[in-house]
Coordinates of C-alpha atoms and ligand atoms in Angstrom, one line a residue:
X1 CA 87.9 130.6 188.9
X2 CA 90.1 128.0 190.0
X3 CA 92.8 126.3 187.6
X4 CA 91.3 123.2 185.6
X5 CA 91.7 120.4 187.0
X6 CA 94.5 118.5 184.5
X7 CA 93.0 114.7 183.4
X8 CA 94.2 113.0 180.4
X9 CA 91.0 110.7 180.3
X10 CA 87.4 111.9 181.7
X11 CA 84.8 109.3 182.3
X12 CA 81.5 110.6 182.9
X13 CA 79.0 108.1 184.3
X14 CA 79.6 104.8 187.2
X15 CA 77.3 102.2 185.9
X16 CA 78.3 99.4 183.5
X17 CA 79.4 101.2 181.0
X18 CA 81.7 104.0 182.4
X19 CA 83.2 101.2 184.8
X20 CA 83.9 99.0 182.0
X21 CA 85.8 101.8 180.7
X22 CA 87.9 103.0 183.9
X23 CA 88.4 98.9 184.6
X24 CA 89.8 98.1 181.2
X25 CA 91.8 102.0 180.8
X26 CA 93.5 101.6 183.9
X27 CA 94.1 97.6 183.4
X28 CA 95.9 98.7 180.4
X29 CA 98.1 101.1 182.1
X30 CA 96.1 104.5 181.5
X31 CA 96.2 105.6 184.8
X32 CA 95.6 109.4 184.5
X33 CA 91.8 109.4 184.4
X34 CA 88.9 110.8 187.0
X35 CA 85.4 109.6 186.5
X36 CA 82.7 111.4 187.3
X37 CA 79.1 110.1 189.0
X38 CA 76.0 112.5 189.9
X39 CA 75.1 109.8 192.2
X40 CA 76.3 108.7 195.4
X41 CA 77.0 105.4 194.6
X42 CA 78.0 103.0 191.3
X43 CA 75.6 100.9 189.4
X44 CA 73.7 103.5 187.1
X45 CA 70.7 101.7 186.1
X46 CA 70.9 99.3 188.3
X47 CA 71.1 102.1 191.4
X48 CA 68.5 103.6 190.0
X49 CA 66.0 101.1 189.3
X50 CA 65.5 99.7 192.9
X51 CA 61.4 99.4 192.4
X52 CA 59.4 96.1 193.8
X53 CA 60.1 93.4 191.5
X54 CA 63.1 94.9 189.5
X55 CA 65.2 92.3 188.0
X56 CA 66.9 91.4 184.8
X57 CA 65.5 89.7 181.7
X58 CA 69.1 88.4 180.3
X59 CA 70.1 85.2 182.2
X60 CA 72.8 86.4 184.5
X61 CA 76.3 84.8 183.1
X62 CA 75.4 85.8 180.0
X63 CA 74.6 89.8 181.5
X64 CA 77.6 90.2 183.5
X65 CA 81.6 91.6 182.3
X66 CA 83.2 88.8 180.5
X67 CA 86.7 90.0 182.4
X68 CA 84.2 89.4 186.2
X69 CA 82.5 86.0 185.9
X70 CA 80.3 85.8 189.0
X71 CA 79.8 81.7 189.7
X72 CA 77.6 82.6 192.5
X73 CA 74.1 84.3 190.5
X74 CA 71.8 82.9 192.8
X75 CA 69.0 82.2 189.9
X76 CA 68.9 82.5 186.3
X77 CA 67.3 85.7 186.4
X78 CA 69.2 87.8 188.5
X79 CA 67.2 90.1 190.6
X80 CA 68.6 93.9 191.0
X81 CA 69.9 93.9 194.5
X82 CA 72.2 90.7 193.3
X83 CA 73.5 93.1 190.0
X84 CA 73.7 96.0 192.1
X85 CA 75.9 93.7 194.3
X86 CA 78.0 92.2 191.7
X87 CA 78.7 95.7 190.2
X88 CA 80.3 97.3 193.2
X89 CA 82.3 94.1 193.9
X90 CA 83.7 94.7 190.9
X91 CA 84.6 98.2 191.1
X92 CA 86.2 97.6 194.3
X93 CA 88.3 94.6 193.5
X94 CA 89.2 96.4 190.1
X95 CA 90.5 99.1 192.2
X96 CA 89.2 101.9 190.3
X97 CA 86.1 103.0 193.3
X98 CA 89.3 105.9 193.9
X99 CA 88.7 107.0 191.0
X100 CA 85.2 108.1 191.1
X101 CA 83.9 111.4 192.1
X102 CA 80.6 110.7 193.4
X103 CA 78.0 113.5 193.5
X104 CA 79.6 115.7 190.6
X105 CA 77.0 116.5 187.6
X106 CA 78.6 117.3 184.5
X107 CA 77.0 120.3 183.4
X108 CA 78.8 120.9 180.1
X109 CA 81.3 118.7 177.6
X110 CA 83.0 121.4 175.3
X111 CA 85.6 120.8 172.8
X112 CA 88.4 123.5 172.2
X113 CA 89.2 123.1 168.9
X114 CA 92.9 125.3 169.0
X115 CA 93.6 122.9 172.5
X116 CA 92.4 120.0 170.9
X117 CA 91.0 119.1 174.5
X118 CA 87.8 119.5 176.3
X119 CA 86.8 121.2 179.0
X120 CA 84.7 119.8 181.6
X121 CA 82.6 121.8 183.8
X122 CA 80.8 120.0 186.9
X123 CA 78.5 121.1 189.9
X124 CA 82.2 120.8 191.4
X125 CA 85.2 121.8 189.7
X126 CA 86.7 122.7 186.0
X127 CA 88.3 119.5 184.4
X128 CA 90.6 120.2 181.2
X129 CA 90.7 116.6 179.5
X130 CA 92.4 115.0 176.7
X131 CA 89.0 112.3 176.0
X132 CA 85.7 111.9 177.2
X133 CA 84.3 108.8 177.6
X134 CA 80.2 109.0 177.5
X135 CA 79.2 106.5 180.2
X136 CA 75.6 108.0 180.7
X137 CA 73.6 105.0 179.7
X138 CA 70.5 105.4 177.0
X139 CA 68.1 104.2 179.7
X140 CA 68.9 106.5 182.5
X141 CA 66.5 109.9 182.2
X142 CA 63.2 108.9 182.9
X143 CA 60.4 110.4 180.8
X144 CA 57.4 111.3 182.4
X145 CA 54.1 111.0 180.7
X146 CA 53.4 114.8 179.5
X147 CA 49.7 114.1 180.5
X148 CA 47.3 116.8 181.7
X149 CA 47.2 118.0 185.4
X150 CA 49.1 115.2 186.6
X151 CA 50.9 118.1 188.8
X152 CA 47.8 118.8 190.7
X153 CA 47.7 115.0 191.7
X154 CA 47.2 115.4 195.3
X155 CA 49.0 112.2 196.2
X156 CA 52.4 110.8 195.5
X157 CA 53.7 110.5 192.1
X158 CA 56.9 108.7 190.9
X159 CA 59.0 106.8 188.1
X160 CA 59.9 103.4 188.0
X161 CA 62.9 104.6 188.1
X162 CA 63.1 106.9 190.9
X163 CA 60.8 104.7 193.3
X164 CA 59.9 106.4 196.4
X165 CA 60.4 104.2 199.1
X166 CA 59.3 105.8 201.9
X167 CA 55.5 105.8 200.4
X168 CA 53.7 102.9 201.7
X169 CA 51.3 100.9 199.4
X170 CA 49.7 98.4 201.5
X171 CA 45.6 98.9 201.5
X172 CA 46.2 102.2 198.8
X173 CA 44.5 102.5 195.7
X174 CA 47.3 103.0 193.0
X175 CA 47.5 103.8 189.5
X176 CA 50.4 102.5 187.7
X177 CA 50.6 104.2 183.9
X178 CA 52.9 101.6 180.6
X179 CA 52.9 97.9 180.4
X180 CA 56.7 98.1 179.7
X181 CA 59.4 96.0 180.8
X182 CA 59.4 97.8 184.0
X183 CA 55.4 97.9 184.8
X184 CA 55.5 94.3 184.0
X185 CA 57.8 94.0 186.9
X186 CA 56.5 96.6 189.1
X187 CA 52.8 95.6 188.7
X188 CA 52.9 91.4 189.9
X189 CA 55.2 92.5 193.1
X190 CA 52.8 95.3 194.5
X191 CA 49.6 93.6 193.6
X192 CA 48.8 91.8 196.7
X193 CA 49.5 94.4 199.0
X194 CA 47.5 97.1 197.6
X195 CA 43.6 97.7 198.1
X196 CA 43.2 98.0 194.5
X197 CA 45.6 98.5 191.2
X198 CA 44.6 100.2 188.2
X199 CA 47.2 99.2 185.2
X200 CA 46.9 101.6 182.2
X201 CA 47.6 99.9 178.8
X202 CA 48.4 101.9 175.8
X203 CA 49.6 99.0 173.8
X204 CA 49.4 95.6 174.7
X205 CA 52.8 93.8 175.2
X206 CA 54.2 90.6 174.1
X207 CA 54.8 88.3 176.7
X208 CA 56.9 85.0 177.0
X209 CA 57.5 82.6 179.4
X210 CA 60.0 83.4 182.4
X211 CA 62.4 80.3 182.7
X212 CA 64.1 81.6 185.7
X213 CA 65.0 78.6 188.3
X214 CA 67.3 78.7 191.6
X215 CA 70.8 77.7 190.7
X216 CA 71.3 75.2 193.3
X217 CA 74.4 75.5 195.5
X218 CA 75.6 72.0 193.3
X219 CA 75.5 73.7 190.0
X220 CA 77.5 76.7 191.7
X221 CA 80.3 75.0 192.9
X222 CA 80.1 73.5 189.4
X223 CA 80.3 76.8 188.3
X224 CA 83.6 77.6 190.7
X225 CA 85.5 74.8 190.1
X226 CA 85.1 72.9 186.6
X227 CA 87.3 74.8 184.3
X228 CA 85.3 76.6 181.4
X229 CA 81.8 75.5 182.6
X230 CA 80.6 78.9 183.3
X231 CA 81.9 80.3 180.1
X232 CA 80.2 77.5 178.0
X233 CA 76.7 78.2 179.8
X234 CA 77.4 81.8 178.9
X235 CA 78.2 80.6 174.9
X236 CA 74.8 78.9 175.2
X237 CA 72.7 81.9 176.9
X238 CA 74.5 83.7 174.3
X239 CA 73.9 81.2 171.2
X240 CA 70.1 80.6 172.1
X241 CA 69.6 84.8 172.2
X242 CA 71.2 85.6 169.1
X243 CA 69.0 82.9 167.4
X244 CA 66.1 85.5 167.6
X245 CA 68.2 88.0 165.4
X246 CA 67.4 86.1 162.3
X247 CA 63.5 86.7 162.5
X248 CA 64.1 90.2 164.3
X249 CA 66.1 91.3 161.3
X250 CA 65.9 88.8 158.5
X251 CA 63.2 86.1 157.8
X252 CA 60.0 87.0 159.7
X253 CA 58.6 83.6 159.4
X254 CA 61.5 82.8 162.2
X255 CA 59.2 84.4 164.7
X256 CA 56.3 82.2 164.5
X257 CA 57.1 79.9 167.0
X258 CA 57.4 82.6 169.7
X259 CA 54.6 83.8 168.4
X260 CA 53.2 81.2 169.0
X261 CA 54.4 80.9 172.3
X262 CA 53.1 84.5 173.1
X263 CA 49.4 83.5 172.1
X264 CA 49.6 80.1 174.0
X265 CA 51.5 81.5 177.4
X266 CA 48.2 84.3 177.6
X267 CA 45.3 81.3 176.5
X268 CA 46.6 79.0 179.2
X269 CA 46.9 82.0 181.6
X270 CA 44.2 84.2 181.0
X271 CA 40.3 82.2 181.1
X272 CA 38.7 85.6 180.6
X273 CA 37.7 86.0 176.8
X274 CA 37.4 89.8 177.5
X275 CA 40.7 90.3 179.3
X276 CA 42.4 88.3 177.0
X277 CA 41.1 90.6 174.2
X278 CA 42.7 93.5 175.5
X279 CA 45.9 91.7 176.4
X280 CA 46.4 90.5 172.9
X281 CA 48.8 92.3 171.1
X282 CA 48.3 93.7 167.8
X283 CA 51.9 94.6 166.5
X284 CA 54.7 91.9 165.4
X285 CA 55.9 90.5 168.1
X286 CA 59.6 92.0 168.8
X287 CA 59.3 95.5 167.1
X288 CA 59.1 96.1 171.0
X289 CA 61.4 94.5 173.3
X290 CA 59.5 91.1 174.2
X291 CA 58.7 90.8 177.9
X292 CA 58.9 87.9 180.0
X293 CA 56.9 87.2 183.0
X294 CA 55.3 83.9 184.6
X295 CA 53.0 86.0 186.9
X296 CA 51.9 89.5 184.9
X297 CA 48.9 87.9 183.3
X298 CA 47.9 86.0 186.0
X299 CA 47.9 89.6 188.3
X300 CA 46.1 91.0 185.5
X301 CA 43.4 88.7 186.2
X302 CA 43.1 89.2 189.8
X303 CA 39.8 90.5 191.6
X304 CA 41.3 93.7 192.8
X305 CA 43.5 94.4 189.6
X306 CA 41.8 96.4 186.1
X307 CA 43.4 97.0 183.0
X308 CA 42.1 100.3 182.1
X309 CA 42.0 100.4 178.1
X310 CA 40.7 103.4 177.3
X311 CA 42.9 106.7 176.7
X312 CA 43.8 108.7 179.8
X313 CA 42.2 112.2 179.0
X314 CA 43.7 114.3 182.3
X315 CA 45.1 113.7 185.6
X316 CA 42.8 115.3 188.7
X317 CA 43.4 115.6 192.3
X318 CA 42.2 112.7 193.3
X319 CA 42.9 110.3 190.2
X320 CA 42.8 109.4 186.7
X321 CA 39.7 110.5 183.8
X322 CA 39.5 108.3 181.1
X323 CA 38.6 109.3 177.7
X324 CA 34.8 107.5 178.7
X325 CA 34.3 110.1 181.0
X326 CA 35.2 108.4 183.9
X327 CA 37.1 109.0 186.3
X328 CA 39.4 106.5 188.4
X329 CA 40.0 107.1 192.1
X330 CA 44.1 106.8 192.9
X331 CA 46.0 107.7 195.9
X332 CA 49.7 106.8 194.5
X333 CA 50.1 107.1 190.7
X334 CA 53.3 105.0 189.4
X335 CA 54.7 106.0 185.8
X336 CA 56.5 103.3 184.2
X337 CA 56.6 105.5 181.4
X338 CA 60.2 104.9 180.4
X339 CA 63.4 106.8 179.1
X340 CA 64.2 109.7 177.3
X341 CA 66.5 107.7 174.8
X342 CA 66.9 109.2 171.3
X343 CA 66.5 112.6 172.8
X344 CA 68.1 112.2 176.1
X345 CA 68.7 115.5 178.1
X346 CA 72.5 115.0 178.5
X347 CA 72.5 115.5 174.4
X348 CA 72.4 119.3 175.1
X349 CA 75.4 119.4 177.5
X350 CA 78.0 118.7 174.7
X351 CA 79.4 120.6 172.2
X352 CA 81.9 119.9 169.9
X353 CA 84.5 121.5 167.4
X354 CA 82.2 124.1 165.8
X355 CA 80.4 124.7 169.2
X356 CA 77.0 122.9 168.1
X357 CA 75.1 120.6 171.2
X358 CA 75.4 116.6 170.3
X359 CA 71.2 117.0 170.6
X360 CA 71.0 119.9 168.1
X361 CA 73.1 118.0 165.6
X362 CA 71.1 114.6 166.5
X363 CA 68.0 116.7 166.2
X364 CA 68.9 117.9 162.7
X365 CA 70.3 115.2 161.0
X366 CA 69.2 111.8 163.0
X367 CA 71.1 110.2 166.1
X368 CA 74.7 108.8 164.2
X369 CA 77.9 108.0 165.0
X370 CA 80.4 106.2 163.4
X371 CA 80.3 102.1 165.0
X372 CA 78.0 103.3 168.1
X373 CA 80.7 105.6 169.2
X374 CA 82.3 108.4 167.7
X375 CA 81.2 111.3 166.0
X376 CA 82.1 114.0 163.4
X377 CA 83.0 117.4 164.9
X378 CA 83.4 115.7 168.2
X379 CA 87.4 114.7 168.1
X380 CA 88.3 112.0 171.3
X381 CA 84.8 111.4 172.2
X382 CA 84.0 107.8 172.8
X383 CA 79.9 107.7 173.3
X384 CA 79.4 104.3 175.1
X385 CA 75.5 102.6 174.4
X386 CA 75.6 105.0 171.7
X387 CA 73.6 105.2 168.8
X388 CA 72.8 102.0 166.9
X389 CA 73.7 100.2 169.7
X390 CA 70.8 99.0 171.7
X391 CA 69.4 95.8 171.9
X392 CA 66.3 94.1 172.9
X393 CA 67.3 90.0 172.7
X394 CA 71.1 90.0 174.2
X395 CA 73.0 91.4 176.5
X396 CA 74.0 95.0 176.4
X397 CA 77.1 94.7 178.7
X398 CA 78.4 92.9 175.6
X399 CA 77.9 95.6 173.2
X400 CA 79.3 98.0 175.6
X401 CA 82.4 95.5 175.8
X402 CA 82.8 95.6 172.1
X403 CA 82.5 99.3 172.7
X404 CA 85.4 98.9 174.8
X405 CA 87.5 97.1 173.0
X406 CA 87.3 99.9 170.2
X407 CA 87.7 102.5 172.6
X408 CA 91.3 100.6 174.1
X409 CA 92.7 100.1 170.8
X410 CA 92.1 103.5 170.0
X411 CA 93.7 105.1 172.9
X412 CA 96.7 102.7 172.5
X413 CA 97.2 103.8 168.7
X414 CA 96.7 107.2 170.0
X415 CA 99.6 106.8 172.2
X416 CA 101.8 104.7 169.8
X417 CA 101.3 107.4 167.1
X418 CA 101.6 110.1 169.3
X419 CA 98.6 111.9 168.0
X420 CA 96.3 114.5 169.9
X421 CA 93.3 113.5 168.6
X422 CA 91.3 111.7 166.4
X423 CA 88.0 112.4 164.5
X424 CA 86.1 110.1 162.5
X425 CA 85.7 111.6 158.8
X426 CA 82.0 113.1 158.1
X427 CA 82.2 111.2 154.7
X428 CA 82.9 107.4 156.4
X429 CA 80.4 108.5 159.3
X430 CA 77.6 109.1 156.2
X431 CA 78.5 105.7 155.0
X432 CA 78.6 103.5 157.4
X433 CA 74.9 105.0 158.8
X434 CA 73.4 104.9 154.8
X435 CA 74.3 101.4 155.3
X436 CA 72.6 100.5 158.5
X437 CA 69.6 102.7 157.3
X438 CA 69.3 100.9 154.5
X439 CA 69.6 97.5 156.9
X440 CA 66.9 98.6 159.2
X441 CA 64.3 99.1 156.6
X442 CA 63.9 95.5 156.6
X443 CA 63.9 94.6 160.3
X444 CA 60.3 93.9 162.7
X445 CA 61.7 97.4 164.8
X446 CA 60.2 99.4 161.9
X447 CA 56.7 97.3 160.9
X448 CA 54.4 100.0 163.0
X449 CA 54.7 100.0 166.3
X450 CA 55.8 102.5 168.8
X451 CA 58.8 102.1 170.8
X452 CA 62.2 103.6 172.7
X453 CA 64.5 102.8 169.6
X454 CA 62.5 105.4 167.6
X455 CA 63.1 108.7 167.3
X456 CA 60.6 111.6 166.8
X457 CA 60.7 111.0 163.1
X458 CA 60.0 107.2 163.3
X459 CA 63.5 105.8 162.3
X460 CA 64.9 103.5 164.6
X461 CA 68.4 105.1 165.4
X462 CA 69.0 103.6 169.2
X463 CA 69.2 99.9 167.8
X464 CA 71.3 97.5 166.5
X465 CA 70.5 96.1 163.3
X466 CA 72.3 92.9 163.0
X467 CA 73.9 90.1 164.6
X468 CA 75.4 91.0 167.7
X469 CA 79.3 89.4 166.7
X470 CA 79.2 91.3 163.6
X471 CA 79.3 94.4 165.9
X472 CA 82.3 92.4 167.7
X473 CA 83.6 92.0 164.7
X474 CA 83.4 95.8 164.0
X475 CA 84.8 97.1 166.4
X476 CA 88.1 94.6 167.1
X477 CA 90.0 97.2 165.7
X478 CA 90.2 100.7 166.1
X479 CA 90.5 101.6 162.2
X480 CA 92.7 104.3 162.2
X481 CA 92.2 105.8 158.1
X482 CA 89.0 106.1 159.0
X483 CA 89.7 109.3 161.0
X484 CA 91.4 112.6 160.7
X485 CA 94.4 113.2 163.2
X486 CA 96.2 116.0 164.8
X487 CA 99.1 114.9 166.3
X488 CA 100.5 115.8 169.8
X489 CA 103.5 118.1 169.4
X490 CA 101.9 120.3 167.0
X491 CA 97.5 120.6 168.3
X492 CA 97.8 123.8 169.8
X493 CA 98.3 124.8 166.3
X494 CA 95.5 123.0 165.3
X495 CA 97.4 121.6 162.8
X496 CA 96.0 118.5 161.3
X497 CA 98.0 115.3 159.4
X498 CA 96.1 112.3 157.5
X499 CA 93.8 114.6 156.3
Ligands
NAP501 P1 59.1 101.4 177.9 O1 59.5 100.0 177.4 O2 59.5 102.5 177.1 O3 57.6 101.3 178.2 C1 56.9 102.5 178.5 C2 55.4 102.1 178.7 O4 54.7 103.3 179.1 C3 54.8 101.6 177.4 O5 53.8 100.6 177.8 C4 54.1 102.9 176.9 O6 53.0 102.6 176.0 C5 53.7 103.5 178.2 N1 53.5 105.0 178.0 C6 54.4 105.9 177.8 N2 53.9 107.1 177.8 C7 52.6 107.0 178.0 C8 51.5 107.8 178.2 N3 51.6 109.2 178.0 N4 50.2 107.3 178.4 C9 50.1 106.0 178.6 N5 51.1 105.1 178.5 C10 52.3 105.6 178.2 O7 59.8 101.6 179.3 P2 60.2 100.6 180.5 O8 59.2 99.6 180.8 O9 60.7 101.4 181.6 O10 61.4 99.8 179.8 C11 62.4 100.5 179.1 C12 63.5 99.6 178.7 O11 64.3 99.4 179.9 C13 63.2 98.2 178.3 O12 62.8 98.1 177.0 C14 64.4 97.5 178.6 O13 65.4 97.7 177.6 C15 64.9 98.2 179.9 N6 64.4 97.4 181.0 C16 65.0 96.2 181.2 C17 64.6 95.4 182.2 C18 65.2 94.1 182.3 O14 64.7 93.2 182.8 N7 66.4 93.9 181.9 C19 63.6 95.8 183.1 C20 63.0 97.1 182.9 C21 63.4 97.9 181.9 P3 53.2 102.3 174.5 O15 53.7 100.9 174.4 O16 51.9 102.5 173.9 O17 54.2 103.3 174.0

């Protein structure tokens, strides 16, 4: 076997989050670092997620880096293509696109304890790294219904989030399966073409409002040339999102009025009494992540559109059996199925200090780490959208920059210190996820109602429970006597100081 190849920092993972990470490392000076991409290109989700309609449901200067203002988001809403844009703008004018390896899957993340490094291998090469940075996104494996014979479907079948584009839809019967954020998207942009759409409904969704608008060329010149503008409509995107956190987490009774809003939006939409009975939803609103669309109802209501209720029992040949016996003719069945979050494939690919997989521990004990990011028996790993960090009202590109603003300050005290590495203590790890356990108990993600920030046992590990600044506020500073430390002249003994 070739030599490893020598890295002092290893990002795995080109979208937001492992970008952040390589834009902000090398800005402050840590040069040495590779990072590594499966696909062929940056963006992550936002590669991946290129299916008819796709588009973002956090106003766009409030989901964009805080360090890359963009004055010229064409709408409120930002549509993929324009995000997909605005990410590889910024990778090149950071200067870090050398950086990236594209087409190299990390197959294993294992930490040699007596090293006190990790070794990397890839589809590619060896790497031997001082820190891993986990920039593999919580939305990025997609899970595919487990549903009987759909592999004996004789026509096309795909994800949301691996969208075959060279299947034509126009005068096709499809099947699309979920009423998620995605199918919500998915659904209104394929309706008119098709001959006729069958959406099947497990649960249904909660859906606002869409107040996108065209930002006319006016407002963005605004935008480029009066000083601060940009950044106070951000502080009001922000401010008017965070509002929700109080009912989401606190005082229920602060979610009537979008309840309210939610009832009213599908009454003035919907004149059908029976659609709108299956439409309604039956859970608190924002245990799921609330969905906004001006045009999914109305689709819904269509003449060659049905909202299929009843339980799908199997999957034949030529389409779709309902638990009613019947059975739905398809030729293209879409699953908008989501993302294997809390139990996400990559989990299995890293091992730490005492040789155990990241999803064997989670699997055991519950997804944890210590602030979203680091975990016991896993020294100089930095998990970025890590557990307890997900969000369904804001932005996540601002948890992942509080993220990085833990992960910088780390590696500069690692350096000032001169320590090898750093592992947060099992007893402060315990603590500081009693405490958010005993947070969540209290919050609408945990009233009943099935959703990605569960896990298998029904906790709610993948979100955060609070204000989003308090997690700001968290993770200003990396908080050094919270973590045991070897330092760098003596690791290869596996000696150990702070202990
Ligand atoms: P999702 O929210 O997890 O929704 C999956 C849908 O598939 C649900 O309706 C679910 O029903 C249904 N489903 C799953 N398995 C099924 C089965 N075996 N049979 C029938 N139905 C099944 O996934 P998503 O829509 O892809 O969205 C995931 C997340 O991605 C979102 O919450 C959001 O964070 C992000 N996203 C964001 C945007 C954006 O605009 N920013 C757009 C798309 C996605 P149940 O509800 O009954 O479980």
């Amino acid at each position: 076997m070739d030599h490893p190849k020598i890295v002092d920092v290893l990002v795995v993972g080109a979208g937001f989050s492992g970008l952040g990470a390589a834009i902000r490392l090398t800005q402050e000076g840590f040069n040495d670092l590779v990072v590594l991409e499966r696909g062929s290109d940056v963006g992550g989700t936002w590669r991946d997620n290129s299916y008819p309609g796709a588009a973002c449901d956090v106003p766009s200067h409030l989901y964009s880096f805080s360090f890359a203002p963009n004055p010229d988001w064409s709408r409120a809403f930002s549509p993929q293509g324009e995000i997909y844009d605005y990410i590889r703008r910024v990778t090149h004018d950071a200067g870090v696109r050398e950086k990236i390896r594209f087409g190299v899957d990390v197959t294993a993340v294992e930490f040699e304890e007596d090293r006190g490094r990790w070794t990397v291998r890839t589809s590619e090469d060896v790497y031997d790294a001082r820190v891993v940075v986990l920039g593999v996104g919580a939305l990025c494996e997609p899970k595919r219904p487990d549903i009987d014979g759909i592999d004996d479907f004789d026509g096309p079948v795909f994800h949301t989030a691996r969208w075959d584009h060279s299947v034509t839809l126009a005068d096709k019967r499809v099947a699309v399966i979920g009423t998620g954020a995605s199918a919500i998207q998915v659904v209104p942009s394929i309706a008119p073409q098709v001959s006729h759409l069958d959406v099947y409904q497990r649960t249904a969704p909660w859906v606002l409002p869409r107040m996108d608008r065209k930002y006319p060329e006016i407002e963005r010149a605004a935008y480029r040339r009066i000083p601060g503008l940009q950044r106070a409509m951000r502080a009001l995107q922000y401010a008017s999102r965070e509002f929700q956190v109080v009912g989401l987490t606190r005082t229920r009774a602060a979610l009537a009025p979008i309840k309210a809003l939610g009832r009213a939006h599908l009454a003035m939409q919907v004149r059908d009494r029976r659609l709108r009975e299956k439409l309604t939803p039956t859970f608190e609103i924002g245990c799921k992540r609330i969905l906004l669309s001006n045009t999914w109802y109305p689709t819904l209501a269509r003449e060659n559109v049905d909202v299929i209720t009843e339980p799908i029992s199997r999957v034949t040949k030529d389409g779709i059996v309902t638990s009613d016996g019947v059975e739905h003719p398809s030729d293209v069945l879409v699953v908008a199925t989501g993302f294997h979050v809390t139990d996400s494939p990559f989990f299995d690919r890293v091992r730490g200090a005492d040789g155990r997989t990241l999803a064997d521990r989670w699997e055991d004990e519950g997804m944890e780490a210590y602030k979203g990011t680091t975990v016991a028996g896993y020294p100089n790993l930095f998990v970025l959208v890590g557990p307890a960090t997900g969000l369904g009202h804001s932005s996540m590109i601002y948890m992942i920059e509080s993220q990085l603003n833990y992960l910088l300050d780390a590696m500069r005290t690692m350096r000032d210190r001169e320590l090898q590495t750093v592992e947060i203590r099992r007893a402060v790890q315990d603590a500081y996820n009693r405490e958010l356990r005993d947070g969540i108990g209290d919050t609408v993600w945990v009233s009943g109602c099935r959703s990605w920030y569960l896990d298998a046992k029904g906790n709610a590990p993948a979100v955060w429970p609070d204000f989003t600044f308090a997690f700001r506020r968290e993770t200003r500073e990396f908080d050094l006597s919270a973590y045991t430390r070897t330092p760098a002249a003596t690791a290869r003994a596996g000696q150990e100081v702070g202990r």
